[in-house]
PDB file of C-alpha atoms in Angstrom:
ATOM      1  CA  GLN A 492     118.505  72.305 120.554  1.00  0.00           C
ATOM      2  CA  THR A 493     119.722  74.266 118.391  1.00  0.00           C
ATOM      3  CA  ASP A 494     120.024  71.945 116.047  1.00  0.00           C
ATOM      4  CA  GLN A 495     116.372  71.343 116.731  1.00  0.00           C
ATOM      5  CA  LEU A 496     115.605  74.374 116.108  1.00  0.00           C
ATOM      6  CA  ASN A 497     117.215  74.884 112.729  1.00  0.00           C
ATOM      7  CA  SER A 498     116.126  71.480 111.625  1.00  0.00           C
ATOM      8  CA  SER A 499     112.403  72.111 111.655  1.00  0.00           C
ATOM      9  CA  LEU A 500     112.571  75.674 111.016  1.00  0.00           C
ATOM     10  CA  ILE A 501     114.671  73.719 107.095  1.00  0.00           C
ATOM     11  CA  ARG A 502     111.348  71.032 107.060  1.00  0.00           C
ATOM     12  CA  GLY A 503     108.489  74.129 107.740  1.00  0.00           C
ATOM     13  CA  GLU A 504     107.203  72.452 110.748  1.00  0.00           C
ATOM     14  CA  THR A 505     107.355  75.804 112.855  1.00  0.00           C
ATOM     15  CA  PRO A 506     105.008  79.366 112.877  1.00  0.00           C
ATOM     16  CA  GLU A 507     108.805  80.922 112.306  1.00  0.00           C
ATOM     17  CA  ALA A 508     109.655  78.939 109.438  1.00  0.00           C
ATOM     18  CA  GLU A 509     106.077  78.978 107.091  1.00  0.00           C
ATOM     19  CA  GLN A 510     106.299  83.267 108.281  1.00  0.00           C
ATOM     20  CA  PHE A 511     110.600  82.541 107.588  1.00  0.00           C
ATOM     21  CA  GLU A 512     108.858  81.307 103.580  1.00  0.00           C
ATOM     22  CA  ASP A 513     106.380  83.013 102.397  1.00  0.00           C
ATOM     23  CA  GLU A 514     108.499  86.493 103.651  1.00  0.00           C
ATOM     24  CA  TYR A 515     110.920  84.899 101.384  1.00  0.00           C
ATOM     25  CA  LEU A 516     108.771  84.335  98.579  1.00  0.00           C
ATOM     26  CA  ARG A 517     107.702  87.667  98.530  1.00  0.00           C
ATOM     27  CA  LEU A 518     111.448  88.807  98.451  1.00  0.00           C
ATOM     28  CA  THR A 519     111.949  87.041  95.620  1.00  0.00           C
ATOM     29  CA  GLU A 520     108.915  87.658  94.143  1.00  0.00           C
ATOM     30  CA  ARG A 521     109.706  91.300  94.500  1.00  0.00           C
ATOM     31  CA  LEU A 522     113.842  91.326  94.035  1.00  0.00           C
ATOM     32  CA  ASN A 523     112.773  88.858  90.863  1.00  0.00           C
ATOM     33  CA  ALA A 524     110.386  92.536  89.077  1.00  0.00           C
ATOM     34  CA  GLU A 525     112.956  94.895  89.946  1.00  0.00           C
ATOM     35  CA  LYS A 526     115.603  91.975  88.259  1.00  0.00           C
ATOM     36  CA  ALA A 527     113.547  91.963  85.789  1.00  0.00           C
ATOM     37  CA  SER A 528     112.561  95.452  84.805  1.00  0.00           C
ATOM     38  CA  ARG A 529     116.385  96.591  85.305  1.00  0.00           C
ATOM     39  CA  LEU A 530     117.192  93.933  82.268  1.00  0.00           C
ATOM     40  CA  ARG A 531     114.674  95.202  80.051  1.00  0.00           C
ATOM     41  CA  ALA A 532     115.099  98.805  80.831  1.00  0.00           C
ATOM     42  CA  ILE A 533     118.518  98.034  79.140  1.00  0.00           C
ATOM     43  CA  ASP A 534     117.937  95.921  77.149  1.00  0.00           C
ATOM     44  CA  ASP A 535     115.880  98.726  75.559  1.00  0.00           C
ATOM     45  CA  GLU A 536     118.417 101.263  75.878  1.00  0.00           C
ATOM     46  CA  TYR A 537     120.528  98.717  73.495  1.00  0.00           C
ATOM     47  CA  GLU A 538     118.159  99.086  71.432  1.00  0.00           C
ATOM     48  CA  ARG A 539     117.162 102.634  71.847  1.00  0.00           C
ATOM     49  CA  GLU A 540     121.240 103.426  70.515  1.00  0.00           C
ATOM     50  CA  LEU A 541     120.551 100.190  68.481  1.00  0.00           C
ATOM     51  CA  ARG A 542     118.129 101.599  66.025  1.00  0.00           C
ATOM     52  CA  ARG A 543     120.344 104.773  66.021  1.00  0.00           C
ATOM     53  CA  GLN A 544     123.463 103.893  65.178  1.00  0.00           C
ATOM     54  CA  ARG A 545     121.889 101.880  62.709  1.00  0.00           C
ATOM     55  CA  GLN A 546     119.819 105.241  61.237  1.00  0.00           C
ATOM     56  CA  LEU A 547     122.535 106.787  60.920  1.00  0.00           C
ATOM     57  CA  SER A 548     124.548 104.506  59.251  1.00  0.00           C
ATOM     58  CA  TYR A 549     121.993 104.156  56.656  1.00  0.00           C
ATOM     59  CA  SER A 550     121.823 108.161  56.099  1.00  0.00           C
ATOM     60  CA  LEU A 551     125.550 107.934  55.483  1.00  0.00           C
ATOM     61  CA  SER A 552     125.913 105.605  53.580  1.00  0.00           C
ATOM     62  CA  ILE A 553     122.713 106.183  51.182  1.00  0.00           C
ATOM     63  CA  LEU A 554     125.782 108.541  49.759  1.00  0.00           C
ATOM     64  CA  SER A 555     127.002 106.388  47.656  1.00  0.00           C
ATOM     65  CA  PRO A 556     125.323 104.709  45.337  1.00  0.00           C
ATOM     66  CA  ALA A 557     126.704 101.568  45.939  1.00  0.00           C
ATOM     67  CA  ALA A 558     125.573 101.309  49.087  1.00  0.00           C
ATOM     68  CA  ALA A 559     121.907 102.682  48.124  1.00  0.00           C
ATOM     69  CA  TYR A 560     121.356  99.821  45.360  1.00  0.00           C
ATOM     70  CA  GLY A 561     122.522  97.219  48.426  1.00  0.00           C
ATOM     71  CA  PHE A 562     121.411  97.914  50.839  1.00  0.00           C
ATOM     72  CA  LEU A 563     117.981  98.028  48.940  1.00  0.00           C
ATOM     73  CA  ALA A 564     119.191  94.761  47.308  1.00  0.00           C
ATOM     74  CA  SER A 565     119.238  93.494  50.382  1.00  0.00           C
ATOM     75  CA  ASP A 566     116.084  94.178  51.843  1.00  0.00           C
ATOM     76  CA  PHE A 567     113.689  93.259  48.500  1.00  0.00           C
ATOM     77  CA  ALA A 568     115.481  89.687  49.226  1.00  0.00           C
ATOM     78  CA  GLY A 569     114.512  89.738  52.760  1.00  0.00           C
ATOM     79  CA  THR A 570     118.427  89.777  54.229  1.00  0.00           C
ATOM     80  CA  GLY A 571     118.348  93.031  55.046  1.00  0.00           C
ATOM     81  CA  ASP A 572     117.558  94.871  57.924  1.00  0.00           C
ATOM     82  CA  LEU A 573     114.483  95.412  57.628  1.00  0.00           C
ATOM     83  CA  ALA A 574     113.582  91.609  57.621  1.00  0.00           C
ATOM     84  CA  TYR A 575     115.938  91.512  60.641  1.00  0.00           C
ATOM     85  CA  GLU A 576     114.063  94.578  62.575  1.00  0.00           C
ATOM     86  CA  ASN A 577     110.783  92.264  61.427  1.00  0.00           C
ATOM     87  CA  PHE A 578     112.313  88.841  63.015  1.00  0.00           C
ATOM     88  CA  GLN A 579     112.733  90.245  66.719  1.00  0.00           C
ATOM     89  CA  ASP A 580     109.471  91.734  66.304  1.00  0.00           C
ATOM     90  CA  ASP A 581     108.125  89.142  65.516  1.00  0.00           C
ATOM     91  CA  VAL A 582     110.362  87.035  68.014  1.00  0.00           C
ATOM     92  CA  SER A 583     109.384  89.589  71.387  1.00  0.00           C
ATOM     93  CA  ASP A 584     105.715  88.912  70.438  1.00  0.00           C
ATOM     94  CA  TYR A 585     105.178  85.834  69.581  1.00  0.00           C
ATOM     95  CA  TYR A 586     107.090  85.448  73.319  1.00  0.00           C
ATOM     96  CA  ALA A 587     104.940  88.151  74.862  1.00  0.00           C
ATOM     97  CA  GLN A 588     101.916  85.157  73.514  1.00  0.00           C
ATOM     98  CA  LEU A 589     103.811  81.852  75.548  1.00  0.00           C
ATOM     99  CA  ARG A 590     103.741  84.327  78.806  1.00  0.00           C
ATOM    100  CA  SER A 591     101.115  85.534  78.342  1.00  0.00           C
ATOM    101  CA  GLY A 592      98.996  81.772  77.162  1.00  0.00           C
ATOM    102  CA  PRO A 593     100.435  78.291  77.895  1.00  0.00           C
ATOM    103  CA  LEU A 594     103.280  79.660  80.275  1.00  0.00           C
ATOM    104  CA  ILE A 595     101.787  81.574  82.243  1.00  0.00           C
ATOM    105  CA  LYS A 596     101.474  79.266  85.130  1.00  0.00           C
ATOM    106  CA  LEU A 597     105.356  78.788  84.941  1.00  0.00           C
ATOM    107  CA  SER A 598     106.498  79.066  88.785  1.00  0.00           C
ATOM    108  CA  ALA A 599     109.931  79.256  89.085  1.00  0.00           C
ATOM    109  CA  SER A 600     111.260  75.676  90.701  1.00  0.00           C
ATOM    110  CA  ALA A 601     113.476  73.365  89.983  1.00  0.00           C
ATOM    111  CA  VAL A 602     113.044  72.873  85.210  1.00  0.00           C
ATOM    112  CA  ARG A 603     115.399  74.876  83.568  1.00  0.00           C
ATOM    113  CA  VAL A 604     113.428  74.936  79.647  1.00  0.00           C
ATOM    114  CA  ARG A 605     115.027  76.265  76.318  1.00  0.00           C
ATOM    115  CA  ILE A 606     112.145  77.638  74.021  1.00  0.00           C
ATOM    116  CA  GLY A 607     114.843  79.243  70.769  1.00  0.00           C
ATOM    117  CA  GLY A 608     117.707  81.794  72.265  1.00  0.00           C
ATOM    118  CA  SER A 609     115.258  82.240  75.635  1.00  0.00           C
ATOM    119  CA  SER A 610     115.008  79.837  77.965  1.00  0.00           C
ATOM    120  CA  PHE A 611     112.308  80.053  81.751  1.00  0.00           C
ATOM    121  CA  TRP A 612     112.503  78.196  84.586  1.00  0.00           C
ATOM    122  CA  MET A 613     109.212  75.823  86.028  1.00  0.00           C
ATOM    123  CA  SER A 614     108.691  72.819  88.655  1.00  0.00           C
ATOM    124  CA  GLY A 615     107.563  70.004  86.686  1.00  0.00           C
ATOM    125  CA  ASP A 616     104.009  70.181  88.350  1.00  0.00           C
ATOM    126  CA  ASP A 617     102.990  73.397  86.247  1.00  0.00           C
ATOM    127  CA  ALA A 618     104.202  71.570  82.900  1.00  0.00           C
ATOM    128  CA  PRO A 619     102.071  73.293  79.379  1.00  0.00           C
ATOM    129  CA  ASP A 620     100.465  70.571  77.225  1.00  0.00           C
ATOM    130  CA  TRP A 621     103.382  71.686  74.409  1.00  0.00           C
ATOM    131  CA  ASP A 622     101.628  70.326  71.725  1.00  0.00           C
ATOM    132  CA  SER A 623      99.391  73.182  72.237  1.00  0.00           C
ATOM    133  CA  ILE A 624     101.869  75.556  71.545  1.00  0.00           C
ATOM    134  CA  SER A 625     102.239  77.173  67.655  1.00  0.00           C
ATOM    135  CA  ALA A 626     104.501  76.962  66.039  1.00  0.00           C
ATOM    136  CA  PHE A 627     106.544  80.094  65.746  1.00  0.00           C
ATOM    137  CA  SER A 628     106.849  80.852  61.920  1.00  0.00           C
ATOM    138  CA  PRO A 629     108.202  84.804  61.137  1.00  0.00           C
ATOM    139  CA  SER A 630     106.626  87.039  58.846  1.00  0.00           C
ATOM    140  CA  PRO A 631     109.351  88.354  55.809  1.00  0.00           C
ATOM    141  CA  PRO A 632     109.101  92.086  54.981  1.00  0.00           C
ATOM    142  CA  SER A 633     107.026  92.901  52.140  1.00  0.00           C
ATOM    143  CA  LEU A 634     108.155  94.276  48.820  1.00  0.00           C
ATOM    144  CA  VAL A 635     106.247  98.001  50.089  1.00  0.00           C
ATOM    145  CA  GLU A 636     107.552  97.640  53.242  1.00  0.00           C
ATOM    146  CA  ALA A 637     110.626  97.594  51.558  1.00  0.00           C
ATOM    147  CA  ILE A 638     110.359 100.043  49.369  1.00  0.00           C
ATOM    148  CA  GLN A 639     108.728 102.457  52.355  1.00  0.00           C
ATOM    149  CA  GLU A 640     112.236 101.564  53.727  1.00  0.00           C
ATOM    150  CA  ASN A 641     114.276 102.195  51.426  1.00  0.00           C
ATOM    151  CA  VAL A 642     112.500 105.570  49.785  1.00  0.00           C
ATOM    152  CA  TRP A 643     115.600 107.324  50.497  1.00  0.00           C
ATOM    153  CA  ALA A 644     117.446 104.842  49.095  1.00  0.00           C
ATOM    154  CA  VAL A 645     115.565 104.517  45.662  1.00  0.00           C
ATOM    155  CA  VAL A 646     116.359 108.710  45.791  1.00  0.00           C
ATOM    156  CA  SER A 647     119.290 108.532  45.817  1.00  0.00           C
ATOM    157  CA  LEU A 648     120.101 106.280  43.117  1.00  0.00           C
ATOM    158  CA  GLY A 649     117.190 108.545  40.868  1.00  0.00           C
ATOM    159  CA  LEU A 650     119.710 111.078  41.777  1.00  0.00           C
ATOM    160  CA  TYR A 651     122.552 109.251  40.609  1.00  0.00           C
ATOM    161  CA  LEU A 652     121.001 108.551  37.699  1.00  0.00           C
ATOM    162  CA  LEU A 653     119.303 111.602  36.538  1.00  0.00           C
ATOM    163  CA  LEU A 654     122.356 113.772  37.509  1.00  0.00           C
ATOM    164  CA  PRO A 655     124.578 113.146  35.261  1.00  0.00           C
ATOM    165  CA  PHE A 656     122.266 112.194  32.513  1.00  0.00           C
ATOM    166  CA  LEU A 657     120.790 115.736  33.056  1.00  0.00           C
ATOM    167  CA  ILE A 658     124.671 117.241  32.958  1.00  0.00           C
ATOM    168  CA  ALA A 659     125.124 115.506  29.388  1.00  0.00           C
ATOM    169  CA  TYR A 660     122.114 116.449  27.503  1.00  0.00           C
ATOM    170  CA  VAL A 661     122.189 120.362  29.832  1.00  0.00           C
ATOM    171  CA  SER A 662     125.875 119.531  27.695  1.00  0.00           C
ATOM    172  CA  PHE A 663     124.993 118.301  24.409  1.00  0.00           C
ATOM    173  CA  ILE A 664     122.341 121.168  24.161  1.00  0.00           C
ATOM    174  CA  ARG A 665     124.325 123.725  24.014  1.00  0.00           C
ATOM    175  CA  TYR A 666     126.473 122.377  21.569  1.00  0.00           C
ATOM    176  CA  ASP A 667     126.528 124.171  18.321  1.00  0.00           C
ATOM    177  CA  VAL A 668     127.180 121.469  15.274  1.00  0.00           C
ATOM    178  CA  ARG A 669     127.815 124.077  13.113  1.00  0.00           C
TER     179      ARG A 669
END
């Protein structure tokens, strides 16, 4: 009888099996939501700490004219921290767009699908129309954004340029050629 009961529970033939499956699904959904929430909190804390460390390193680095020029040149070329942050924001927006649009019906079951660096599980009957999904296209930072982001680097480069010139000019004015 125990074997019959276990096999009927597995196949979902009894009311207890249906109740167990419903409870199991509710518990699984709650745990998955809690897990996603905790992972989001960990990611958010990591991003805050990373931004704080970048800001501190930037503040200390612009004391050097070479570093100030490096930050400015890399952001003008579209390869600096500004481009990285824009890319990360674009990825987050695209993923949110996918999750709220064509991939909204995905349920946790059979197949693991990888898109870029992320992955999710879906069943075969929930498959979205892959052709309807727009292609990801990151937006490069503009020149205005690069200048706004590096205003202190521009000020520091200006000071490094003007300060020696002003010192030399004042020394020349004080010099009496007679």
